PDB file of C-alpha atoms in Angstrom:
ATOM      1  CA  MET A  23       0.052  -0.294  -0.134  1.00 35.00           C
ATOM      2  CA  VAL A  24       2.731   2.428   0.095  1.00 36.00           C
ATOM      3  CA  PHE A  25       2.812   3.869  -3.787  1.00 37.00           C
ATOM      4  CA  LYS A  26      -1.364   4.755  -3.074  1.00 37.00           C
ATOM      5  CA  ILE A  27      -0.824   7.379  -1.478  1.00 37.00           C
ATOM      6  CA  THR A  28       3.026   8.099  -1.981  1.00 39.00           C
ATOM      7  CA  ALA A  29       1.392   8.643  -5.325  1.00 39.00           C
ATOM      8  CA  VAL A  30      -0.893  11.290  -5.245  1.00 38.00           C
ATOM      9  CA  ALA A  31       1.037  13.336  -2.650  1.00 39.00           C
ATOM     10  CA  ALA A  32       3.346  13.237  -4.790  1.00 42.00           C
ATOM     11  CA  THR A  33       1.183  14.825  -7.497  1.00 39.00           C
ATOM     12  CA  LEU A  34      -0.071  17.627  -5.238  1.00 39.00           C
ATOM     13  CA  PHE A  35       3.444  18.464  -4.467  1.00 43.00           C
ATOM     14  CA  ALA A  36       4.996  18.178  -7.971  1.00 42.00           C
ATOM     15  CA  GLY A  37       3.549  22.075  -9.102  1.00 42.00           C
ATOM     16  CA  LEU A  38       4.908  23.608  -5.609  1.00 45.00           C
ATOM     17  CA  THR A  39       8.038  22.527  -6.764  1.00 41.00           C
ATOM     18  CA  PHE A  40       9.073  25.050  -9.364  1.00 40.00           C
ATOM     19  CA  THR A  41       7.318  28.104  -7.257  1.00 45.00           C
ATOM     20  CA  ALA A  42       9.207  27.035  -4.051  1.00 42.00           C
ATOM     21  CA  GLY A  43      12.681  27.362  -5.378  1.00 40.00           C
ATOM     22  CA  ALA A  44      12.223  29.411  -7.668  1.00 43.00           C
ATOM     23  CA  GLN A  45      10.694  32.259  -4.213  1.00 43.00           C
ATOM     24  CA  ALA A  46      13.408  30.799  -2.370  1.00 39.00           C
ATOM     25  CA  GLN A  47      15.671  31.903  -5.228  1.00 41.00           C
ATOM     26  CA  GLN A  48      14.614  34.896  -5.999  1.00 40.00           C
ATOM     27  CA  GLN A  49      14.106  36.306  -1.965  1.00 40.00           C
ATOM     28  CA  SER A  50      17.392  35.496  -1.666  1.00 37.00           C
ATOM     29  CA  GLN A  51      18.349  36.835  -4.633  1.00 36.00           C
ATOM     30  CA  GLY A  52      16.552  40.630  -3.533  1.00 36.00           C
ATOM     31  CA  GLY A  53      13.697  40.141  -6.105  1.00 36.00           C
ATOM     32  CA  GLN A  54       9.781  40.082  -5.727  1.00 35.00           C
ATOM     33  CA  PRO A  55       7.773  36.996  -5.303  1.00 35.00           C
ATOM     34  CA  PRO A  56       5.863  35.520  -8.389  1.00 36.00           C
ATOM     35  CA  GLN A  57       2.455  36.158  -9.905  1.00 34.00           C
ATOM     36  CA  GLY A  58       0.869  32.680 -10.164  1.00 37.00           C
ATOM     37  CA  ALA A  59       1.133  29.273  -8.969  1.00 45.00           C
ATOM     38  CA  ARG A  60       4.047  28.849 -12.102  1.00 48.00           C
ATOM     39  CA  PRO A  61       5.595  31.955 -12.993  1.00 45.00           C
ATOM     40  CA  THR A  62       8.147  32.887 -15.475  1.00 44.00           C
ATOM     41  CA  GLY A  63      11.210  34.405 -15.599  1.00 51.00           C
ATOM     42  CA  GLN A  64      12.444  33.372 -12.099  1.00 60.00           C
ATOM     43  CA  PRO A  65      16.864  32.151 -12.103  1.00 76.00           C
ATOM     44  CA  ASP A  66      17.835  28.546 -13.079  1.00 87.00           C
ATOM     45  CA  TYR A  67      17.862  26.899  -9.741  1.00 87.00           C
ATOM     46  CA  PHE A  68      17.590  22.830  -7.861  1.00 90.00           C
ATOM     47  CA  SER A  69      15.951  21.833  -5.129  1.00 90.00           C
ATOM     48  CA  LEU A  70      15.998  18.460  -3.282  1.00 92.00           C
ATOM     49  CA  GLY A  71      13.536  17.096  -0.657  1.00 92.00           C
ATOM     50  CA  VAL A  72      11.762  15.056   1.467  1.00 90.00           C
ATOM     51  CA  ALA A  73       7.813  14.624   2.165  1.00 86.00           C
ATOM     52  CA  ALA A  74       4.912  12.407   3.813  1.00 86.00           C
ATOM     53  CA  GLY A  75       1.464  13.204   2.500  1.00 84.00           C
ATOM     54  CA  LEU A  76      -1.834  11.704   4.083  1.00 87.00           C
ATOM     55  CA  GLY A  77      -4.978  10.285   1.421  1.00 87.00           C
ATOM     56  CA  ARG A  78      -7.834   7.519   0.536  1.00 90.00           C
ATOM     57  CA  PRO A  79      -8.420   7.202  -2.923  1.00 90.00           C
ATOM     58  CA  GLU A  80     -11.646   7.204  -4.641  1.00 95.00           C
ATOM     59  CA  PHE A  81     -11.513   3.081  -5.048  1.00 95.00           C
ATOM     60  CA  ILE A  82     -13.226   1.444  -2.787  1.00 95.00           C
ATOM     61  CA  ASP A  83     -11.911  -0.267   0.280  1.00 92.00           C
ATOM     62  CA  SER A  84      -9.038   1.513  -0.175  1.00 91.00           C
ATOM     63  CA  ASN A  85      -7.505   2.808   3.558  1.00 87.00           C
ATOM     64  CA  ILE A  86      -5.995   6.461   4.224  1.00 84.00           C
ATOM     65  CA  VAL A  87      -2.067   6.086   4.684  1.00 74.00           C
ATOM     66  CA  VAL A  88       0.609   7.775   5.676  1.00 76.00           C
ATOM     67  CA  ASN A  89       3.646   8.107   3.795  1.00 72.00           C
ATOM     68  CA  PRO A  90       6.975   9.315   3.410  1.00 80.00           C
ATOM     69  CA  PHE A  91       9.087  10.179  -0.255  1.00 79.00           C
ATOM     70  CA  PRO A  92      11.240  12.217  -2.087  1.00 84.00           C
ATOM     71  CA  PHE A  93      11.299  15.489  -4.880  1.00 80.00           C
ATOM     72  CA  VAL A  94      13.105  16.797  -7.692  1.00 85.00           C
ATOM     73  CA  GLY A  95      12.647  19.978  -8.176  1.00 86.00           C
ATOM     74  CA  PHE A  96      14.309  22.647 -10.578  1.00 90.00           C
ATOM     75  CA  ARG A  97      14.490  25.258 -13.889  1.00 91.00           C
ATOM     76  CA  GLN A  98      17.454  25.035 -16.329  1.00 92.00           C
ATOM     77  CA  GLY A  99      17.737  27.442 -18.857  1.00 92.00           C
ATOM     78  CA  ARG A 100      14.345  26.289 -21.233  1.00 93.00           C
ATOM     79  CA  PHE A 101      13.915  23.153 -19.150  1.00 95.00           C
ATOM     80  CA  TYR A 102      12.024  23.422 -15.576  1.00 93.00           C
ATOM     81  CA  SER A 103      10.072  20.761 -14.009  1.00 89.00           C
ATOM     82  CA  ASN A 104       6.351  20.147 -14.087  1.00 83.00           C
ATOM     83  CA  GLN A 105       4.604  17.721 -11.688  1.00 73.00           C
ATOM     84  CA  ALA A 106       6.043  14.133 -12.524  1.00 80.00           C
ATOM     85  CA  GLY A 107       7.481  14.974 -15.588  1.00 89.00           C
ATOM     86  CA  VAL A 108       9.188  18.044 -17.323  1.00 94.00           C
ATOM     87  CA  GLY A 109       8.688  21.349 -19.386  1.00 95.00           C
ATOM     88  CA  TYR A 110       9.750  22.741 -22.558  1.00 97.00           C
ATOM     89  CA  GLU A 111       9.342  26.721 -22.512  1.00 96.00           C
ATOM     90  CA  ILE A 112       8.419  26.782 -26.592  1.00 97.00           C
ATOM     91  CA  TYR A 113       7.374  31.566 -26.287  1.00 96.00           C
ATOM     92  CA  LYS A 114       7.237  33.724 -23.090  1.00 92.00           C
ATOM     93  CA  ASN A 115       6.938  37.314 -23.186  1.00 90.00           C
ATOM     94  CA  LYS A 116       5.973  39.125 -19.577  1.00 82.00           C
ATOM     95  CA  GLY A 117       3.782  36.321 -17.901  1.00 81.00           C
ATOM     96  CA  PHE A 118       2.744  34.646 -21.113  1.00 92.00           C
ATOM     97  CA  ARG A 119       4.196  30.944 -21.900  1.00 94.00           C
ATOM     98  CA  ILE A 120       3.992  28.156 -23.612  1.00 97.00           C
ATOM     99  CA  SER A 121       5.114  25.266 -22.995  1.00 96.00           C
ATOM    100  CA  ALA A 122       5.463  21.456 -24.313  1.00 98.00           C
ATOM    101  CA  LEU A 123       4.750  19.121 -21.334  1.00 96.00           C
ATOM    102  CA  ALA A 124       5.603  15.505 -20.544  1.00 96.00           C
ATOM    103  CA  GLU A 125       4.000  14.142 -17.788  1.00 94.00           C
ATOM    104  CA  ALA A 126       4.184  10.242 -15.845  1.00 92.00           C
ATOM    105  CA  GLY A 127       0.602   9.795 -14.277  1.00 90.00           C
ATOM    106  CA  VAL A 128       1.942   8.076 -11.369  1.00 84.00           C
ATOM    107  CA  GLN A 129      -1.013   9.117  -9.609  1.00 81.00           C
ATOM    108  CA  GLU A 130      -3.486   6.249 -11.831  1.00 89.00           C
ATOM    109  CA  LEU A 131      -1.698   3.802 -10.515  1.00 88.00           C
ATOM    110  CA  ASN A 132      -3.934   4.002  -7.360  1.00 86.00           C
ATOM    111  CA  ARG A 133      -5.953   1.647  -7.901  1.00 91.00           C
ATOM    112  CA  ASN A 134      -3.507  -1.006  -8.227  1.00 90.00           C
ATOM    113  CA  MET A 135      -2.261  -1.066  -3.882  1.00 83.00           C
ATOM    114  CA  VAL A 136      -6.144  -1.261  -2.956  1.00 90.00           C
ATOM    115  CA  ASP A 137      -6.280  -4.966  -1.634  1.00 90.00           C
ATOM    116  CA  SER A 138      -9.801  -5.736  -2.745  1.00 91.00           C
ATOM    117  CA  LEU A 139      -9.115  -4.914  -6.212  1.00 94.00           C
ATOM    118  CA  ASP A 140      -6.009  -6.767  -6.206  1.00 93.00           C
ATOM    119  CA  ASP A 141      -8.637  -9.549  -9.480  1.00 94.00           C
ATOM    120  CA  LEU A 142      -8.274  -6.759 -12.043  1.00 95.00           C
ATOM    121  CA  GLU A 143      -5.771  -5.953 -14.360  1.00 93.00           C
ATOM    122  CA  SER A 144      -3.173  -3.668 -13.398  1.00 95.00           C
ATOM    123  CA  LEU A 145      -2.665  -0.866 -14.878  1.00 96.00           C
ATOM    124  CA  ASP A 146       0.238   0.555 -16.635  1.00 96.00           C
ATOM    125  CA  LEU A 147       2.361   3.961 -16.070  1.00 94.00           C
ATOM    126  CA  PRO A 148       0.133   5.990 -18.168  1.00 96.00           C
ATOM    127  CA  VAL A 149       2.754   8.890 -19.963  1.00 97.00           C
ATOM    128  CA  TYR A 150       1.390  12.343 -21.583  1.00 98.00           C
ATOM    129  CA  ALA A 151       2.676  14.653 -23.706  1.00 98.00           C
ATOM    130  CA  GLY A 152       1.228  17.853 -24.969  1.00 98.00           C
ATOM    131  CA  LEU A 153       1.101  21.765 -25.143  1.00 98.00           C
ATOM    132  CA  SER A 154      -0.161  24.165 -21.983  1.00 96.00           C
ATOM    133  CA  VAL A 155      -0.166  27.558 -21.759  1.00 97.00           C
ATOM    134  CA  ASP A 156      -0.208  30.209 -18.314  1.00 95.00           C
ATOM    135  CA  ILE A 157      -1.480  33.734 -18.996  1.00 95.00           C
ATOM    136  CA  PRO A 158      -1.183  36.277 -16.334  1.00 94.00           C
ATOM    137  CA  VAL A 159      -4.306  37.372 -15.220  1.00 93.00           C
ATOM    138  CA  SER A 160      -3.591  40.558 -12.991  1.00 90.00           C
ATOM    139  CA  ARG A 161      -2.155  38.735 -10.282  1.00 90.00           C
ATOM    140  CA  PHE A 162      -4.281  35.680 -10.725  1.00 94.00           C
ATOM    141  CA  VAL A 163      -2.595  32.693 -13.293  1.00 93.00           C
ATOM    142  CA  VAL A 164      -4.595  30.144 -15.419  1.00 96.00           C
ATOM    143  CA  THR A 165      -3.732  28.193 -16.833  1.00 96.00           C
ATOM    144  CA  GLY A 166      -5.082  25.651 -19.695  1.00 97.00           C
ATOM    145  CA  THR A 167      -3.208  21.988 -20.690  1.00 97.00           C
ATOM    146  CA  VAL A 168      -4.771  19.565 -23.472  1.00 98.00           C
ATOM    147  CA  GLN A 169      -2.580  16.618 -23.620  1.00 98.00           C
ATOM    148  CA  ARG A 170      -2.695  12.615 -25.215  1.00 98.00           C
ATOM    149  CA  GLU A 171      -1.738   9.983 -23.258  1.00 98.00           C
ATOM    150  CA  ILE A 172       1.431   7.805 -25.870  1.00 96.00           C
ATOM    151  CA  GLY A 173      -0.135   4.925 -25.497  1.00 94.00           C
ATOM    152  CA  LEU A 174       2.119   2.827 -22.700  1.00 95.00           C
ATOM    153  CA  ALA A 175      -1.480   2.716 -21.337  1.00 96.00           C
ATOM    154  CA  SER A 176      -4.898   4.194 -21.672  1.00 96.00           C
ATOM    155  CA  ASP A 177      -4.469   6.516 -26.042  1.00 96.00           C
ATOM    156  CA  GLY A 178      -7.093   8.659 -24.230  1.00 98.00           C
ATOM    157  CA  TRP A 179      -6.867  12.603 -23.733  1.00 98.00           C
ATOM    158  CA  ARG A 180      -7.081  14.512 -21.106  1.00 98.00           C
ATOM    159  CA  ALA A 181      -7.626  18.650 -20.329  1.00 98.00           C
ATOM    160  CA  ILE A 182      -6.699  20.523 -17.795  1.00 97.00           C
ATOM    161  CA  GLY A 183      -7.814  24.391 -16.723  1.00 97.00           C
ATOM    162  CA  SER A 184      -7.176  25.611 -13.519  1.00 96.00           C
ATOM    163  CA  ILE A 185      -6.012  29.231 -11.443  1.00 97.00           C
ATOM    164  CA  SER A 186      -4.538  30.744  -8.526  1.00 95.00           C
ATOM    165  CA  ARG A 187      -3.481  33.500  -7.008  1.00 94.00           C
ATOM    166  CA  PRO A 188      -0.509  34.176  -4.531  1.00 91.00           C
ATOM    167  CA  TYR A 189      -0.912  35.545  -1.568  1.00 93.00           C
ATOM    168  CA  MET A 190       2.332  37.294  -0.094  1.00 92.00           C
ATOM    169  CA  ILE A 191       1.544  37.395   3.649  1.00 94.00           C
ATOM    170  CA  ASN A 192       5.338  38.317   4.883  1.00 93.00           C
ATOM    171  CA  ARG A 193       8.814  38.133   3.122  1.00 91.00           C
ATOM    172  CA  LYS A 194       8.992  34.119   4.013  1.00 93.00           C
ATOM    173  CA  LEU A 195       5.459  33.751   3.394  1.00 95.00           C
ATOM    174  CA  PHE A 196       3.792  32.776   0.651  1.00 93.00           C
ATOM    175  CA  LEU A 197      -0.409  31.159   1.028  1.00 95.00           C
ATOM    176  CA  THR A 198      -1.913  30.130  -2.928  1.00 95.00           C
ATOM    177  CA  PRO A 199      -5.749  28.878  -2.953  1.00 97.00           C
ATOM    178  CA  SER A 200      -6.143  27.209  -6.741  1.00 96.00           C
ATOM    179  CA  VAL A 201      -8.666  25.522  -8.549  1.00 97.00           C
ATOM    180  CA  SER A 202      -8.317  23.438 -11.180  1.00 97.00           C
ATOM    181  CA  VAL A 203     -11.470  21.286 -13.336  1.00 98.00           C
ATOM    182  CA  GLN A 204     -10.172  17.829 -15.997  1.00 98.00           C
ATOM    183  CA  TRP A 205     -11.884  16.781 -18.469  1.00 98.00           C
ATOM    184  CA  SER A 206     -11.000  12.895 -19.227  1.00 98.00           C
ATOM    185  CA  ASP A 207     -11.764  11.571 -22.859  1.00 98.00           C
ATOM    186  CA  ASP A 208     -13.679   7.872 -22.546  1.00 97.00           C
ATOM    187  CA  ASN A 209     -10.572   5.744 -23.134  1.00 98.00           C
ATOM    188  CA  ILE A 210      -8.591   7.537 -19.343  1.00 98.00           C
ATOM    189  CA  THR A 211     -12.360   7.180 -17.764  1.00 98.00           C
ATOM    190  CA  ASN A 212     -13.025   4.000 -18.661  1.00 97.00           C
ATOM    191  CA  TYR A 213      -9.389   2.522 -18.267  1.00 97.00           C
ATOM    192  CA  LEU A 214      -8.975   3.917 -14.713  1.00 97.00           C
ATOM    193  CA  TYR A 215     -12.753   3.125 -13.752  1.00 97.00           C
ATOM    194  CA  GLY A 216     -13.519   0.950 -16.631  1.00 97.00           C
ATOM    195  CA  VAL A 217     -14.294  -3.099 -15.045  1.00 97.00           C
ATOM    196  CA  SER A 218     -13.982  -5.839 -17.895  1.00 96.00           C
ATOM    197  CA  ALA A 219     -16.989  -9.057 -18.682  1.00 96.00           C
ATOM    198  CA  ASP A 220     -13.573 -11.281 -17.522  1.00 95.00           C
ATOM    199  CA  GLU A 221     -13.418  -8.847 -14.375  1.00 95.00           C
ATOM    200  CA  ALA A 222     -16.995  -9.079 -13.193  1.00 96.00           C
ATOM    201  CA  LEU A 223     -18.215 -10.859  -9.538  1.00 95.00           C
ATOM    202  CA  PRO A 224     -21.736 -11.253  -8.411  1.00 94.00           C
ATOM    203  CA  THR A 225     -20.895  -8.008  -5.994  1.00 92.00           C
ATOM    204  CA  ARG A 226     -19.283  -6.448  -8.973  1.00 95.00           C
ATOM    205  CA  ALA A 227     -21.572  -5.000 -12.236  1.00 96.00           C
ATOM    206  CA  VAL A 228     -19.705  -4.613 -15.733  1.00 97.00           C
ATOM    207  CA  TYR A 229     -19.425  -0.970 -15.741  1.00 97.00           C
ATOM    208  CA  LYS A 230     -17.848   1.048 -19.477  1.00 97.00           C
ATOM    209  CA  ALA A 231     -16.970   4.462 -18.403  1.00 95.00           C
ATOM    210  CA  ASP A 232     -17.929   7.534 -21.088  1.00 96.00           C
ATOM    211  CA  ASN A 233     -16.226  10.749 -20.573  1.00 98.00           C
ATOM    212  CA  SER A 234     -15.100  12.600 -17.040  1.00 98.00           C
ATOM    213  CA  PHE A 235     -14.838  15.593 -15.430  1.00 98.00           C
ATOM    214  CA  LYS A 236     -13.452  16.503 -11.848  1.00 98.00           C
ATOM    215  CA  ALA A 237     -12.253  19.468  -9.913  1.00 98.00           C
ATOM    216  CA  THR A 238      -9.879  20.016  -7.252  1.00 97.00           C
ATOM    217  CA  THR A 239      -9.881  23.040  -4.564  1.00 97.00           C
ATOM    218  CA  SER A 240      -6.588  23.890  -2.350  1.00 95.00           C
ATOM    219  CA  LEU A 241      -4.701  25.920  -0.380  1.00 96.00           C
ATOM    220  CA  THR A 242      -0.805  25.303  -0.017  1.00 94.00           C
ATOM    221  CA  GLY A 243       1.302  27.715   1.932  1.00 94.00           C
ATOM    222  CA  VAL A 244       5.061  27.498   1.773  1.00 93.00           C
ATOM    223  CA  TYR A 245       7.097  29.479   3.999  1.00 94.00           C
ATOM    224  CA  ARG A 246      11.072  30.365   3.607  1.00 93.00           C
ATOM    225  CA  LEU A 247      12.876  28.538   6.135  1.00 94.00           C
ATOM    226  CA  SER A 248      16.478  30.238   5.003  1.00 92.00           C
ATOM    227  CA  ASP A 249      18.211  31.136   1.827  1.00 88.00           C
ATOM    228  CA  LYS A 250      18.691  27.720   1.221  1.00 92.00           C
ATOM    229  CA  PHE A 251      15.832  25.905   3.086  1.00 94.00           C
ATOM    230  CA  THR A 252      11.531  25.697   2.119  1.00 92.00           C
ATOM    231  CA  LEU A 253       8.854  24.067   4.376  1.00 93.00           C
ATOM    232  CA  VAL A 254       6.310  23.324   2.099  1.00 91.00           C
ATOM    233  CA  GLY A 255       2.281  22.442   2.675  1.00 92.00           C
ATOM    234  CA  SER A 256      -0.703  21.703   1.092  1.00 92.00           C
ATOM    235  CA  SER A 257      -4.796  19.847   1.126  1.00 94.00           C
ATOM    236  CA  GLY A 258      -6.792  20.035  -0.995  1.00 95.00           C
ATOM    237  CA  LEU A 259     -10.413  18.168  -2.075  1.00 96.00           C
ATOM    238  CA  THR A 260     -11.139  16.362  -5.890  1.00 96.00           C
ATOM    239  CA  TRP A 261     -14.772  15.879  -6.668  1.00 98.00           C
ATOM    240  CA  HIS A 262     -15.655  13.215  -8.871  1.00 98.00           C
ATOM    241  CA  ASP A 263     -18.273  13.240 -11.709  1.00 98.00           C
ATOM    242  CA  ASP A 264     -20.505  10.698 -12.027  1.00 97.00           C
ATOM    243  CA  ASN A 265     -18.973   8.616 -14.428  1.00 97.00           C
ATOM    244  CA  ILE A 266     -16.501   7.888 -11.680  1.00 98.00           C
ATOM    245  CA  VAL A 267     -18.274   7.963  -8.438  1.00 98.00           C
ATOM    246  CA  ASP A 268     -21.088   4.935 -10.350  1.00 97.00           C
ATOM    247  CA  SER A 269     -18.834   2.537 -11.066  1.00 98.00           C
ATOM    248  CA  PRO A 270     -18.396  -0.396  -9.182  1.00 97.00           C
ATOM    249  CA  ILE A 271     -15.839  -0.038  -7.879  1.00 97.00           C
ATOM    250  CA  VAL A 272     -15.812   3.408  -6.682  1.00 97.00           C
ATOM    251  CA  ASP A 273     -17.095   4.436  -2.763  1.00 94.00           C
ATOM    252  CA  GLN A 274     -15.807   7.931  -2.724  1.00 94.00           C
ATOM    253  CA  ARG A 275     -17.545  11.289  -4.454  1.00 97.00           C
ATOM    254  CA  VAL A 276     -15.095  13.580  -2.400  1.00 97.00           C
ATOM    255  CA  ILE A 277     -11.398  12.597  -1.260  1.00 94.00           C
ATOM    256  CA  PHE A 278      -8.794  14.805   1.134  1.00 93.00           C
ATOM    257  CA  SER A 279      -5.614  14.517   0.434  1.00 90.00           C
ATOM    258  CA  THR A 280      -2.861  16.596   2.548  1.00 90.00           C
ATOM    259  CA  PHE A 281       1.044  17.065   2.779  1.00 86.00           C
ATOM    260  CA  ILE A 282       3.857  18.559   4.846  1.00 90.00           C
ATOM    261  CA  ALA A 283       7.277  18.798   3.228  1.00 90.00           C
ATOM    262  CA  ILE A 284      11.387  20.331   3.634  1.00 93.00           C
ATOM    263  CA  GLY A 285      13.025  21.061   0.454  1.00 91.00           C
ATOM    264  CA  TYR A 286      17.090  22.540  -0.226  1.00 94.00           C
ATOM    265  CA  ASN A 287      17.591  24.885  -2.550  1.00 90.00           C
ATOM    266  CA  PHE A 288      21.298  24.668  -4.492  1.00 88.00           C
TER     267      PHE A 288
END
């Protein structure tokens, strides 16, 4: 059961490493804090750290587990870390950015670690590739992403839209509320939540899923302990629509995840 919550927490944390490292770098150089959850224009940096996550996924009979996991965040020229993958800035100008993204969907392997579902076909690690656009709107950052799974798992499409707004509480503490919505096509949804005729049981009906949505709201805090160390904490709720919840292997519409992490900025 170790990988299950690790994957969820790692995905939540991954989008923050870039921000946390960049904030620490800018503050140490006397700069201003970034104005969005995925800012552009910060100096190169490299961060290593450890974190601990807590949560329960949406699958039936899953458990709440607390687990530690490592993380890496970086920015080198046009390359930067983004979730469980990397991004490359194709174009940027005054905060507007178009990037190519490649990400591993580690959180989509959670089902493999639910004991009551171990008779289902094991899921393969999906890898998504596509384009993302960051648009600054006043002090908000609006992000849109379109990606396709390259064929290692579902071979499906997904689109994600998010909006975030960082608040500088003082020179050491930043708080960032954010909201995101993800659409997944029927290939992805059915791959994760469908039940084939071979997998059906008297207590588990055959299920073929359609396109689905899920929405996440979260609050993240970044606290600069020193020029080198950064503390990050985040808590979030994710809501799943009926095409997910109606699956016989799902029993949670809303799930809660939280974690705390400390990173060293080189």
